[in-house]
XYZ file of C-alpha atoms in Angstrom:
727
model
C -229.930 -54.233 -119.430
C -232.548 -55.754 -121.805
C -235.910 -56.420 -120.184
C -235.936 -60.112 -121.055
C -232.538 -60.860 -119.553
C -232.247 -63.333 -116.730
C -230.893 -60.665 -114.423
C -233.988 -58.507 -115.041
C -236.215 -61.547 -114.499
C -234.502 -62.262 -111.186
C -234.988 -58.682 -110.017
C -238.778 -58.861 -110.629
C -239.348 -62.436 -109.582
C -238.751 -64.649 -106.594
C -237.989 -67.640 -108.801
C -234.480 -69.012 -108.821
C -232.722 -68.268 -112.119
C -229.490 -69.942 -113.178
C -227.236 -67.711 -115.174
C -223.604 -67.434 -116.209
C -221.279 -64.881 -117.676
C -222.156 -66.304 -121.090
C -225.850 -65.559 -120.347
C -225.003 -62.024 -119.282
C -223.080 -61.397 -122.465
C -225.415 -63.154 -124.861
C -227.974 -60.305 -125.069
C -225.544 -57.405 -124.920
C -225.604 -54.863 -127.716
C -223.200 -55.555 -130.622
C -219.743 -54.262 -129.947
C -216.567 -53.637 -131.852
C -214.684 -56.747 -130.913
C -211.288 -55.239 -131.630
C -211.820 -52.153 -129.506
C -214.258 -53.050 -126.741
C -212.777 -53.753 -123.329
C -214.762 -54.230 -120.162
C -212.664 -53.476 -117.105
C -214.182 -54.093 -113.704
C -212.410 -52.650 -110.654
C -208.663 -53.131 -110.506
C -205.639 -51.019 -111.099
C -205.351 -47.807 -113.032
C -204.791 -48.362 -116.679
C -206.273 -51.875 -116.655
C -208.388 -51.093 -119.716
C -205.382 -49.900 -121.641
C -203.325 -52.967 -120.670
C -206.102 -55.358 -121.661
C -206.458 -53.628 -125.009
C -202.722 -53.800 -125.577
C -202.660 -57.527 -124.864
C -205.583 -58.174 -127.187
C -203.938 -56.276 -130.014
C -200.637 -58.004 -129.285
C -202.266 -61.436 -129.610
C -204.006 -60.265 -132.789
C -200.771 -58.997 -134.355
C -198.438 -61.796 -133.185
C -196.397 -63.182 -136.080
C -197.153 -66.698 -137.269
C -195.299 -69.342 -139.240
C -196.001 -69.339 -142.960
C -196.575 -73.086 -142.918
C -196.374 -76.137 -140.702
C -193.291 -77.256 -142.618
C -191.489 -74.030 -141.786
C -192.255 -74.493 -138.100
C -191.125 -78.138 -138.048
C -187.894 -77.217 -139.827
C -187.300 -74.468 -137.261
C -187.703 -76.900 -134.374
C -185.486 -79.452 -136.132
C -182.878 -76.798 -136.883
C -182.832 -75.767 -133.232
C -182.699 -79.257 -131.750
C -180.344 -80.831 -134.301
C -177.039 -79.097 -133.824
C -173.303 -79.551 -133.586
C -173.705 -81.864 -130.593
C -175.411 -84.445 -132.809
C -172.335 -84.525 -135.034
C -169.549 -84.765 -132.485
C -170.852 -85.128 -128.913
C -173.252 -88.022 -129.511
C -170.698 -90.136 -131.471
C -168.074 -89.378 -128.813
C -170.414 -90.499 -126.021
C -171.169 -93.692 -127.965
C -167.474 -94.365 -128.373
C -166.731 -93.598 -124.734
C -169.702 -95.300 -123.090
C -169.916 -98.746 -124.593
C -170.870 -98.316 -128.242
C -174.332 -99.719 -128.887
C -174.862 -100.149 -125.128
C -175.039 -96.353 -124.769
C -178.146 -96.294 -126.955
C -180.124 -98.111 -124.250
C -179.897 -95.452 -121.496
C -180.231 -92.715 -124.088
C -183.449 -94.170 -125.517
C -184.896 -94.834 -122.057
C -184.233 -91.265 -120.922
C -185.465 -89.867 -124.218
C -188.804 -91.635 -123.702
C -189.350 -90.933 -120.000
C -187.824 -87.452 -119.801
C -187.057 -86.029 -123.232
C -190.289 -86.467 -125.174
C -192.672 -85.683 -122.245
C -190.847 -82.468 -121.349
C -190.451 -81.491 -124.983
C -194.199 -81.970 -125.423
C -194.802 -79.935 -122.253
C -192.763 -76.971 -123.520
C -194.384 -77.103 -126.951
C -197.855 -77.147 -125.387
C -197.171 -74.319 -122.940
C -195.734 -72.039 -125.608
C -198.553 -72.788 -128.050
C -201.242 -72.363 -125.380
C -200.094 -69.116 -123.803
C -198.494 -67.664 -126.948
C -195.665 -65.944 -125.117
C -191.959 -66.477 -124.627
C -190.491 -68.248 -121.610
C -190.856 -65.256 -119.246
C -194.551 -64.848 -120.000
C -195.265 -68.587 -119.900
C -193.763 -69.257 -116.488
C -195.126 -65.998 -115.075
C -198.575 -67.219 -116.067
C -198.134 -70.760 -114.750
C -196.807 -69.608 -111.372
C -195.833 -65.951 -110.833
C -193.584 -66.865 -107.911
C -191.579 -69.108 -110.244
C -191.518 -66.468 -112.981
C -187.744 -66.308 -112.577
C -187.503 -69.531 -114.588
C -188.043 -67.510 -117.758
C -185.295 -65.033 -116.890
C -182.893 -67.872 -116.042
C -183.659 -69.475 -119.413
C -182.691 -66.222 -121.133
C -179.389 -66.079 -119.240
C -178.541 -69.695 -120.060
C -179.326 -68.982 -123.721
C -176.944 -66.040 -123.563
C -174.161 -68.157 -122.056
C -174.619 -70.867 -124.681
C -174.896 -68.388 -127.541
C -171.651 -66.689 -126.528
C -169.485 -69.770 -126.990
C -171.633 -71.583 -129.559
C -171.106 -68.872 -132.133
C -167.362 -69.098 -131.539
C -167.570 -72.687 -132.795
C -169.373 -71.421 -135.886
C -166.483 -68.968 -136.272
C -164.019 -71.864 -136.179
C -166.055 -73.598 -138.883
C -165.978 -70.410 -140.980
C -162.175 -70.351 -140.686
C -161.827 -73.963 -141.824
C -164.407 -73.434 -144.564
C -162.344 -70.716 -146.233
C -159.123 -72.664 -145.696
C -160.641 -75.626 -147.568
C -160.462 -73.908 -150.983
C -156.917 -75.092 -151.702
C -155.152 -78.266 -152.668
C -153.593 -79.929 -150.842
C -155.487 -79.038 -147.703
C -153.292 -76.922 -145.410
C -153.561 -79.434 -142.551
C -152.489 -82.420 -144.640
C -148.741 -81.940 -144.105
C -146.495 -80.530 -141.421
C -144.908 -77.156 -142.225
C -141.213 -77.129 -143.088
C -138.899 -74.499 -141.605
C -136.006 -73.550 -143.868
C -132.778 -72.195 -142.444
C -130.592 -71.532 -145.411
C -130.056 -74.862 -147.113
C -131.386 -76.821 -144.167
C -135.090 -77.774 -144.067
C -136.501 -78.922 -140.761
C -140.036 -80.082 -139.968
C -141.735 -78.001 -137.280
C -140.990 -79.920 -134.059
C -144.440 -79.382 -132.511
C -146.051 -80.835 -135.618
C -143.552 -83.686 -135.868
C -144.298 -84.748 -132.280
C -148.068 -84.719 -132.822
C -149.665 -84.712 -136.290
C -150.355 -82.298 -139.119
C -154.073 -81.887 -138.316
C -153.436 -81.534 -134.578
C -150.765 -78.922 -135.203
C -152.984 -76.956 -137.587
C -155.846 -76.930 -135.072
C -153.894 -75.863 -132.019
C -151.249 -73.665 -133.607
C -152.551 -72.306 -136.926
C -156.234 -71.962 -136.019
C -156.325 -71.316 -132.262
C -152.670 -70.364 -131.646
C -153.457 -71.677 -128.190
C -151.627 -70.827 -124.978
C -150.400 -73.405 -122.483
C -153.071 -72.678 -119.862
C -156.157 -70.623 -119.116
C -154.036 -68.262 -117.023
C -151.988 -67.234 -120.081
C -154.259 -64.949 -122.058
C -151.865 -64.376 -124.949
C -153.955 -61.566 -126.457
C -156.558 -61.734 -129.218
C -156.316 -64.148 -132.121
C -157.199 -61.736 -134.919
C -158.025 -64.449 -137.447
C -160.627 -65.913 -135.124
C -161.859 -62.449 -134.146
C -162.738 -61.741 -137.784
C -164.389 -65.159 -138.116
C -166.435 -64.462 -134.977
C -167.543 -61.155 -136.499
C -168.624 -63.000 -139.655
C -170.518 -65.566 -137.581
C -172.438 -62.933 -135.586
C -173.179 -61.016 -138.797
C -174.728 -64.162 -140.315
C -176.784 -64.830 -137.180
C -177.857 -61.190 -136.931
C -179.128 -61.099 -140.514
C -180.992 -64.378 -139.971
C -182.872 -63.263 -136.836
C -183.205 -59.491 -137.213
C -186.842 -59.678 -138.328
C -187.818 -62.589 -136.100
C -189.480 -65.594 -137.694
C -190.157 -63.614 -140.877
C -186.434 -63.790 -141.653
C -185.294 -66.858 -139.689
C -188.162 -68.986 -141.017
C -186.909 -68.593 -144.578
C -183.318 -69.361 -143.565
C -184.462 -72.634 -141.992
C -185.449 -74.118 -145.355
C -181.770 -74.296 -146.268
C -180.007 -74.497 -142.884
C -182.191 -77.389 -141.681
C -182.247 -79.466 -144.886
C -178.740 -78.979 -146.279
C -176.996 -80.906 -143.432
C -179.042 -84.012 -144.281
C -177.905 -83.829 -147.895
C -174.294 -83.648 -146.749
C -174.719 -86.443 -144.197
C -176.269 -88.675 -146.860
C -173.359 -87.972 -149.227
C -170.815 -88.664 -146.478
C -172.584 -91.883 -145.512
C -172.485 -93.213 -149.081
C -168.869 -92.124 -149.478
C -167.936 -93.469 -146.062
C -169.437 -96.895 -146.672
C -167.294 -97.227 -149.795
C -164.096 -96.582 -147.829
C -161.813 -99.427 -146.841
C -162.304 -100.177 -143.149
C -165.691 -98.441 -142.856
C -167.387 -101.677 -141.783
C -164.781 -102.141 -139.030
C -165.679 -98.753 -137.584
C -169.442 -99.317 -137.731
C -169.208 -102.798 -136.179
C -167.012 -101.387 -133.432
C -169.614 -98.719 -132.684
C -172.539 -101.144 -132.528
C -170.711 -103.787 -130.494
C -172.164 -103.207 -127.016
C -170.093 -103.200 -123.829
C -172.885 -104.274 -121.509
C -171.041 -103.403 -118.287
C -171.327 -99.715 -119.231
C -175.123 -99.851 -119.065
C -174.978 -100.052 -115.252
C -172.571 -97.145 -114.846
C -174.370 -94.117 -113.243
C -171.992 -91.769 -115.050
C -173.228 -93.097 -118.394
C -176.845 -92.387 -117.430
C -175.960 -88.896 -116.247
C -174.197 -88.088 -119.518
C -177.094 -89.571 -121.499
C -179.599 -87.370 -119.647
C -177.493 -84.266 -120.239
C -177.270 -85.120 -123.928
C -181.079 -85.502 -124.081
C -181.519 -82.014 -122.568
C -179.106 -80.383 -124.984
C -180.264 -82.390 -128.005
C -183.919 -81.326 -127.664
C -183.155 -77.822 -126.398
C -185.068 -78.338 -123.142
C -185.002 -75.403 -120.749
C -183.477 -72.954 -123.214
C -186.729 -71.204 -124.077
C -186.243 -71.622 -127.813
C -188.786 -74.453 -127.992
C -191.367 -72.315 -126.179
C -190.575 -69.276 -128.334
C -191.017 -71.150 -131.621
C -194.232 -72.872 -130.539
C -195.711 -69.561 -129.352
C -196.070 -68.522 -133.014
C -198.355 -71.499 -133.756
C -202.097 -71.591 -134.116
C -203.689 -72.879 -130.948
C -205.213 -75.939 -132.592
C -201.861 -77.176 -133.898
C -201.162 -80.818 -132.999
C -198.079 -80.228 -130.844
C -198.238 -83.831 -129.589
C -197.388 -85.064 -133.084
C -194.704 -82.366 -133.366
C -193.024 -83.532 -130.161
C -192.843 -87.149 -131.307
C -191.730 -86.216 -134.845
C -188.958 -83.815 -133.865
C -187.673 -86.174 -131.140
C -187.524 -89.063 -133.609
C -185.767 -86.972 -136.265
C -183.289 -85.767 -133.662
C -182.469 -89.318 -132.571
C -182.324 -90.506 -136.194
C -179.901 -87.680 -137.018
C -177.659 -88.593 -134.082
C -177.512 -92.233 -135.198
C -176.952 -91.210 -138.831
C -174.133 -88.878 -137.825
C -172.624 -91.625 -135.668
C -172.680 -94.037 -138.625
C -170.917 -91.452 -140.787
C -168.350 -90.629 -138.117
C -167.503 -94.254 -137.340
C -167.387 -95.205 -141.013
C -164.849 -92.438 -141.611
C -162.982 -93.163 -138.373
C -162.861 -96.858 -139.341
C -161.154 -95.810 -142.574
C -158.772 -93.577 -140.627
C -158.071 -96.315 -138.086
C -157.080 -98.737 -140.856
C -154.703 -96.171 -142.359
C -153.140 -95.403 -138.973
C -152.860 -99.119 -138.193
C -151.077 -99.782 -141.471
C -148.756 -96.864 -140.738
C -148.047 -98.378 -137.328
C -147.216 -101.743 -138.936
C -144.799 -100.136 -141.401
C -142.998 -98.118 -138.710
C -142.625 -101.097 -136.377
C -141.563 -103.414 -139.215
C -138.714 -100.990 -139.926
C -137.698 -101.231 -136.256
C -137.654 -105.031 -136.452
C -135.558 -104.940 -139.624
C -133.096 -102.676 -137.833
C -132.895 -105.104 -134.905
C -132.358 -108.004 -137.347
C -129.566 -106.180 -139.190
C -127.853 -105.288 -135.892
C -128.281 -108.859 -134.578
C -130.387 -107.701 -131.633
C -133.006 -110.143 -132.864
C -132.429 -113.508 -134.523
C -133.950 -114.185 -137.913
C -135.227 -117.477 -136.510
C -137.899 -115.446 -134.707
C -139.432 -114.387 -138.011
C -142.011 -116.845 -139.433
C -140.861 -118.112 -142.841
C -143.961 -116.903 -144.692
C -143.519 -113.281 -143.576
C -142.558 -110.941 -146.423
C -141.435 -107.506 -145.234
C -142.139 -106.043 -148.668
C -145.844 -106.920 -148.380
C -146.382 -107.137 -144.648
C -150.004 -107.519 -143.585
C -151.407 -106.635 -140.173
C -152.019 -110.352 -139.558
C -148.371 -111.216 -140.343
C -147.123 -108.418 -138.112
C -149.368 -109.528 -135.254
C -148.000 -113.074 -135.495
C -144.419 -111.821 -135.598
C -145.048 -109.459 -132.668
C -146.447 -112.266 -130.500
C -143.464 -114.528 -131.226
C -140.936 -111.839 -130.343
C -142.856 -110.899 -127.172
C -142.918 -114.554 -126.050
C -139.273 -115.370 -126.763
C -137.760 -112.047 -125.675
C -139.980 -111.592 -122.647
C -137.390 -109.812 -120.484
C -135.871 -107.645 -123.211
C -139.163 -106.941 -124.970
C -140.060 -103.611 -123.270
C -136.702 -102.153 -124.346
C -137.469 -102.909 -128.001
C -140.281 -100.321 -128.069
C -142.549 -102.286 -130.390
C -146.257 -101.463 -130.613
C -148.975 -104.119 -130.994
C -150.686 -102.140 -133.799
C -154.193 -103.337 -133.015
C -157.086 -101.915 -134.993
C -159.264 -101.942 -131.864
C -156.823 -99.633 -130.099
C -157.123 -97.080 -132.880
C -160.911 -97.306 -132.823
C -160.974 -96.962 -129.038
C -159.127 -93.657 -129.077
C -161.778 -91.237 -127.859
C -161.676 -87.806 -129.430
C -164.006 -85.458 -127.595
C -166.101 -82.587 -128.890
C -164.342 -80.178 -131.193
C -161.360 -82.505 -131.523
C -163.564 -85.023 -133.317
C -164.550 -82.500 -135.990
C -161.421 -80.381 -136.284
C -158.756 -83.082 -135.772
C -159.959 -86.652 -136.343
C -162.473 -85.995 -139.118
C -160.299 -83.455 -140.922
C -157.385 -85.904 -140.878
C -159.572 -88.594 -142.390
C -160.718 -86.224 -145.141
C -157.130 -85.602 -146.238
C -157.097 -89.203 -147.509
C -160.273 -88.731 -149.580
C -160.029 -88.250 -153.331
C -161.012 -84.624 -154.073
C -160.455 -83.813 -150.401
C -161.072 -80.016 -150.714
C -164.601 -80.671 -151.997
C -165.462 -82.885 -149.032
C -163.887 -80.432 -146.641
C -165.932 -77.527 -148.025
C -169.116 -79.571 -147.756
C -168.334 -80.715 -144.217
C -167.644 -77.283 -142.771
C -170.532 -75.706 -144.654
C -172.701 -78.356 -142.985
C -171.294 -77.406 -139.565
C -172.014 -73.719 -140.227
C -175.630 -74.493 -141.103
C -176.112 -76.821 -138.135
C -174.743 -74.149 -135.852
C -176.848 -71.450 -137.498
C -180.079 -73.389 -136.943
C -179.280 -73.846 -133.263
C -178.231 -70.211 -132.880
C -181.529 -69.010 -134.367
C -183.391 -70.980 -131.698
C -181.027 -69.780 -128.993
C -181.516 -66.149 -130.018
C -185.282 -66.685 -130.070
C -184.975 -67.915 -126.482
C -183.512 -64.503 -125.604
C -185.359 -62.039 -127.828
C -188.912 -63.449 -127.858
C -189.549 -63.349 -124.075
C -187.862 -59.934 -123.664
C -189.797 -58.395 -126.567
C -193.071 -59.933 -125.357
C -192.574 -58.730 -121.797
C -190.977 -55.318 -122.153
C -192.278 -54.364 -125.628
C -188.867 -53.241 -126.882
C -188.371 -52.633 -130.635
C -187.547 -55.990 -132.200
C -184.928 -54.980 -134.761
C -183.034 -52.620 -132.455
C -182.992 -55.084 -129.572
C -181.898 -58.001 -131.789
C -179.021 -56.044 -133.334
C -178.037 -54.799 -129.889
C -177.923 -58.380 -128.591
C -175.666 -59.463 -131.453
C -173.272 -56.537 -130.932
C -173.157 -57.119 -127.172
C -172.592 -60.863 -127.636
C -169.775 -60.225 -130.124
C -167.998 -57.907 -127.706
C -168.320 -60.349 -124.796
C -167.383 -63.184 -127.142
C -163.915 -61.679 -127.580
C -163.131 -63.570 -124.380
C -163.306 -66.781 -126.430
C -161.014 -65.663 -129.254
C -158.024 -64.996 -127.066
C -155.239 -67.531 -127.335
C -156.665 -69.056 -124.151
C -160.227 -68.778 -125.458
C -160.697 -72.507 -126.079
C -160.350 -73.139 -122.349
C -163.172 -70.678 -121.633
C -165.294 -72.492 -124.213
C -164.733 -75.675 -122.177
C -165.753 -73.857 -118.988
C -168.992 -72.534 -120.472
C -169.844 -75.710 -122.389
C -169.117 -78.340 -119.741
C -169.992 -76.531 -116.537
C -171.630 -73.079 -116.552
C -174.763 -74.074 -118.489
C -175.270 -77.728 -117.512
C -176.246 -77.374 -113.838
C -178.498 -74.279 -114.282
C -180.192 -75.966 -117.223
C -180.949 -79.046 -115.130
C -182.424 -76.859 -112.382
C -184.563 -74.973 -114.910
C -185.970 -78.147 -116.458
C -186.868 -79.733 -113.113
C -188.587 -76.515 -111.938
C -190.533 -76.323 -115.202
C -191.780 -79.828 -114.609
C -192.699 -79.110 -110.975
C -194.420 -75.822 -111.888
C -196.755 -77.533 -114.342
C -197.219 -80.921 -112.675
C -197.475 -79.937 -109.019
C -198.385 -76.235 -108.876
C -200.451 -75.628 -111.988
C -201.869 -79.141 -111.793
C -201.350 -82.107 -114.096
C -205.066 -82.944 -114.311
C -205.952 -79.385 -115.250
C -203.129 -79.230 -117.772
C -204.266 -82.515 -119.335
C -207.821 -81.160 -119.576
C -206.593 -78.015 -121.307
C -204.545 -80.106 -123.725
C -207.646 -82.138 -124.496
C -209.606 -78.990 -125.342
C -206.729 -77.510 -127.331
C -205.815 -80.624 -129.341
C -209.263 -82.125 -129.702
C -208.174 -85.437 -128.151
C -206.848 -86.543 -124.803
C -203.087 -87.241 -124.654
C -201.996 -90.625 -123.385
C -202.086 -91.208 -119.632
C -198.389 -92.006 -120.021
C -197.652 -88.274 -120.020
C -199.620 -87.752 -116.813
C -197.435 -90.201 -114.893
C -194.226 -88.989 -116.516
C -194.913 -85.329 -115.679
C -196.250 -86.056 -112.219
C -193.827 -88.644 -110.889
C -191.180 -90.213 -113.109
C -189.554 -87.185 -114.771
C -189.223 -85.122 -111.543
C -187.704 -88.097 -109.746
C -185.159 -88.819 -112.472
C -184.224 -85.157 -112.774
C -183.822 -84.798 -109.012
C -181.425 -87.745 -109.080
C -179.608 -86.201 -112.051
C -179.242 -82.839 -110.294
C -177.905 -84.526 -107.167
C -175.464 -86.591 -109.232
C -174.226 -83.481 -111.042
C -173.561 -81.660 -107.780
C -171.781 -84.695 -106.321
C -169.730 -85.041 -109.507
C -168.550 -81.430 -109.212
C -167.538 -82.077 -105.616
C -165.761 -85.367 -106.252
C -164.030 -84.359 -109.500
C -162.953 -80.715 -109.460
C -163.616 -78.994 -112.795
C -160.742 -78.910 -115.220
C -159.796 -78.748 -118.880
C -157.434 -80.307 -121.417
C -154.571 -77.906 -122.036
C -152.283 -78.115 -125.060
C -148.637 -77.876 -123.961
C -146.585 -76.534 -126.838
C -143.217 -77.836 -125.633
C -144.567 -81.372 -125.193
C -146.872 -81.222 -128.239
C -149.428 -83.066 -126.162
C -152.556 -82.507 -124.087
C -152.472 -82.403 -120.310
C -155.465 -82.268 -117.992
C -155.304 -79.254 -115.675
C -157.617 -78.086 -112.925
C -159.089 -74.616 -113.119
C -157.186 -72.106 -110.959
C -158.926 -70.395 -108.042
C -159.919 -67.311 -110.009
C -161.421 -69.470 -112.760
C -163.332 -71.500 -110.159
C -164.667 -68.248 -108.704
C -165.750 -67.152 -112.181
C -167.449 -70.501 -112.759
C -169.371 -70.233 -109.475
C -170.439 -66.687 -110.370
C -171.696 -67.841 -113.773
C -173.759 -70.641 -112.231
C -175.111 -68.246 -109.587
C -176.019 -65.582 -112.149
C -177.882 -68.145 -114.264
C -179.949 -69.462 -111.347
C -180.279 -66.273 -109.239
C -183.454 -64.905 -110.929
C -185.438 -67.910 -109.667
C -185.048 -67.239 -105.900
C -185.025 -63.452 -106.382
C -188.374 -63.359 -108.194
C -189.811 -65.871 -105.715
C -188.841 -63.733 -102.725
C -189.974 -60.456 -104.294
C -193.394 -61.840 -105.189
C -193.828 -63.785 -101.975
C -193.405 -60.607 -99.954
C -195.367 -58.538 -102.509
C -192.317 -56.425 -103.385
C -192.898 -57.079 -107.074
C -196.296 -56.771 -108.687
C -197.664 -59.812 -110.444
C -200.558 -57.952 -112.027
C -203.100 -59.677 -109.811
C -205.286 -56.681 -108.947
C -207.360 -56.581 -112.102
C -210.451 -58.227 -113.439
C -210.768 -57.489 -117.114
C -213.022 -58.941 -119.764
C -212.364 -58.214 -123.406
C -214.212 -59.289 -126.529
C -212.449 -60.817 -129.469
C -214.064 -62.491 -132.450
C -216.969 -63.965 -130.538
C -215.021 -65.244 -127.539
C -214.323 -63.808 -124.146
C -210.798 -63.327 -122.845
C -210.642 -62.898 -119.111
C -208.130 -62.192 -116.410
C -209.465 -62.863 -112.941
C -207.069 -62.965 -110.034
C -207.196 -63.422 -106.280
C -210.893 -64.369 -106.287
C -212.253 -67.447 -104.617
C -215.158 -69.235 -106.282
C -217.777 -67.880 -103.875
C -216.311 -64.375 -103.900
C -216.356 -64.327 -107.694
C -219.970 -65.482 -107.899
C -220.982 -62.878 -105.369
C -219.027 -60.253 -107.289
C -220.911 -60.995 -110.503
C -224.416 -61.564 -109.109
C -224.316 -59.493 -105.868
C -225.367 -62.567 -103.891
C -223.994 -64.031 -100.721
C -222.408 -67.421 -101.215
C -225.372 -69.334 -99.870
C -227.681 -67.634 -102.332
C -225.414 -67.965 -105.311
C -226.849 -69.652 -108.388
C -225.253 -72.597 -110.095
C -221.716 -72.097 -111.393
C -220.640 -71.218 -114.904
C -220.487 -73.791 -117.678
C -217.345 -75.832 -117.349
C -216.276 -75.743 -121.001
C -213.162 -73.639 -120.792
C -210.139 -73.860 -122.983
C -207.846 -72.084 -120.568
C -207.991 -72.159 -116.798
C -205.959 -69.896 -114.589
C -203.201 -71.408 -112.509
C -204.168 -72.956 -109.243
C -207.901 -73.115 -109.952
C -210.045 -75.970 -108.840
C -213.251 -74.891 -110.516
C -214.227 -73.520 -113.897
C -213.804 -69.929 -112.750
C -211.433 -70.058 -109.831
C -207.850 -68.948 -110.186
C -206.966 -69.490 -106.565
C -203.840 -68.087 -105.020
C -201.715 -68.223 -108.137
C -202.723 -65.089 -110.011
C -202.609 -65.057 -113.749
C -200.692 -61.850 -113.867
C -199.941 -60.064 -117.039
C -200.409 -63.070 -119.297
C -203.304 -64.677 -117.499
C -205.694 -64.565 -120.423
C -208.204 -67.382 -120.562
C -210.407 -68.312 -123.478
C -214.124 -69.124 -123.204
C -215.819 -70.306 -126.334
C -218.984 -68.434 -127.144
C -219.977 -70.243 -130.317
C -216.933 -70.945 -132.439
C -214.294 -73.681 -132.160
C -210.988 -72.657 -130.631
C -208.954 -73.188 -133.742
C -208.558 -69.617 -134.838
C -206.202 -67.054 -133.430
């Protein structure tokens, strides 16, 4: 120890000397910052582990630019759900009225929690397992549950990309193969396929040519080899995009994140020029105010917010962990959330413009078919010609003329009217027909595109857009699996990533059976939703109530260089947990009141029928939900009873570029001071300087880490002389 150090002065003097760890280190001999590790007490191998963590932080990949990172977050959050689920929910839940609960929940839940995940990943620079192990080791199972949910979502999500690949290759022909019903020839007799004749050409192509679907989930029907090959192509594309981590996926994002906006802009311009487009858009924005008070609408809006921003999946944390620590993640949260909402509204405008065009065509078709019925009744004297207004011309019958004629006949022939089988042919009825999820993209939208000039071109563009939207989301989903596992268990990145893709392809064969679409419904609507809600609410509680909102706000202030709005404090602490608790309760009640089911396509009827899941499928669903949430209580129990180490028995100090990284666990403030200065608590000098950029979980003082040990990733940063902008 140098003779002029404060410790030496204290040993030779009775005067009280105030010192800190910074004082003790200030006069130490120069050291090799990359190699020097000071390990005091603790477990065997602590020095080696500290050195490994320092080198890992030093060598952690980083985004090439801020633009690349923003595009990655946009690509992950903006996905297929923005194109078909959001427009469907608008159509189902009151048009423009649905935007009110969605915006409210986006502001009070979505943006605050998105900001929270961005900040935690950027601060700790680990995947979801490492982040939540650091925040609260007993809740470290949150990270493992996030990985499992990502796996569940990735399994079926890539099947949808496979469907898009199938339609993409089928689009290179004219006319499009789903534009007309197939004709069966038996010698000289040509008959239209009955299943197609009873439904429509696009519906038949989707259910029979693409999926070759069975009548129920209990009828497996074997593998659909066309979709199996498409699934293989989809996983090959994803594997090549993520095999080298952000070095490869970051470059892919420049195209996969931007190209969909080019296509959406083209479709919007084309859609607005279509006849009837304005009818569709006005129908969408006409609010049904009674829907705003429906609890089911709020529950669906909250679920859409979670899925739209990727909350709880771990992908947001994984991407932000590759940032520099001085990155303004507050701006990122607001920007990405706005772009996500803007994309949903833009996609809804496109969808309703095209559906307005389709609705007009279908309405005109309805008028023609029913006018032919009326002419038949007139020729057979079932109806009197006096019922037909004199200005009506059957050769050029407008929807207004038909509506007038329909009302007259209905009034005069009130008793016989039901037997006539006439339809009202109202445009609003066509616009009100809700087409959910995949049906919106693969049935309604594809049917509308058959009426476009140069329809193959638009079809190619549309399905290429879907492939890229799905690819961006899959890259984030895979990052939610690979990043935390690689960070925690140090497995080889390339080998593990390829292994994940192969494993997911093999398990994904479940979804390319003839009954596979029903399993997609099970995974999409039920197996991921409830676990995801539980994960998000526990994340919020872990930071706001266990780690401490005030401490987290202070750390954000030191990391960002400014203090975030107090709005976030109240959202994290009170409002978001309350809303999510209500949402979780509502979801559980909904499952109890309405047993889970699915829409089955019945070949003989050429129509959909809602069926409940059989007992074995319900058992499988319960197992999936249990598997996704089980790591949370298991890790809690194991660490509560000290059956699983949380790495709390070390005190290590390492040097890195002029700053100290420390891991101090299970030490109270007085114990720690005594440990450093060999003083009893009453004789202890004044505490350390309070300027810390990273405090351990559970601490109430600048040094204390309380009863929530930092564990493996509990590395705090104390500035020696340089700003904390460099990593």
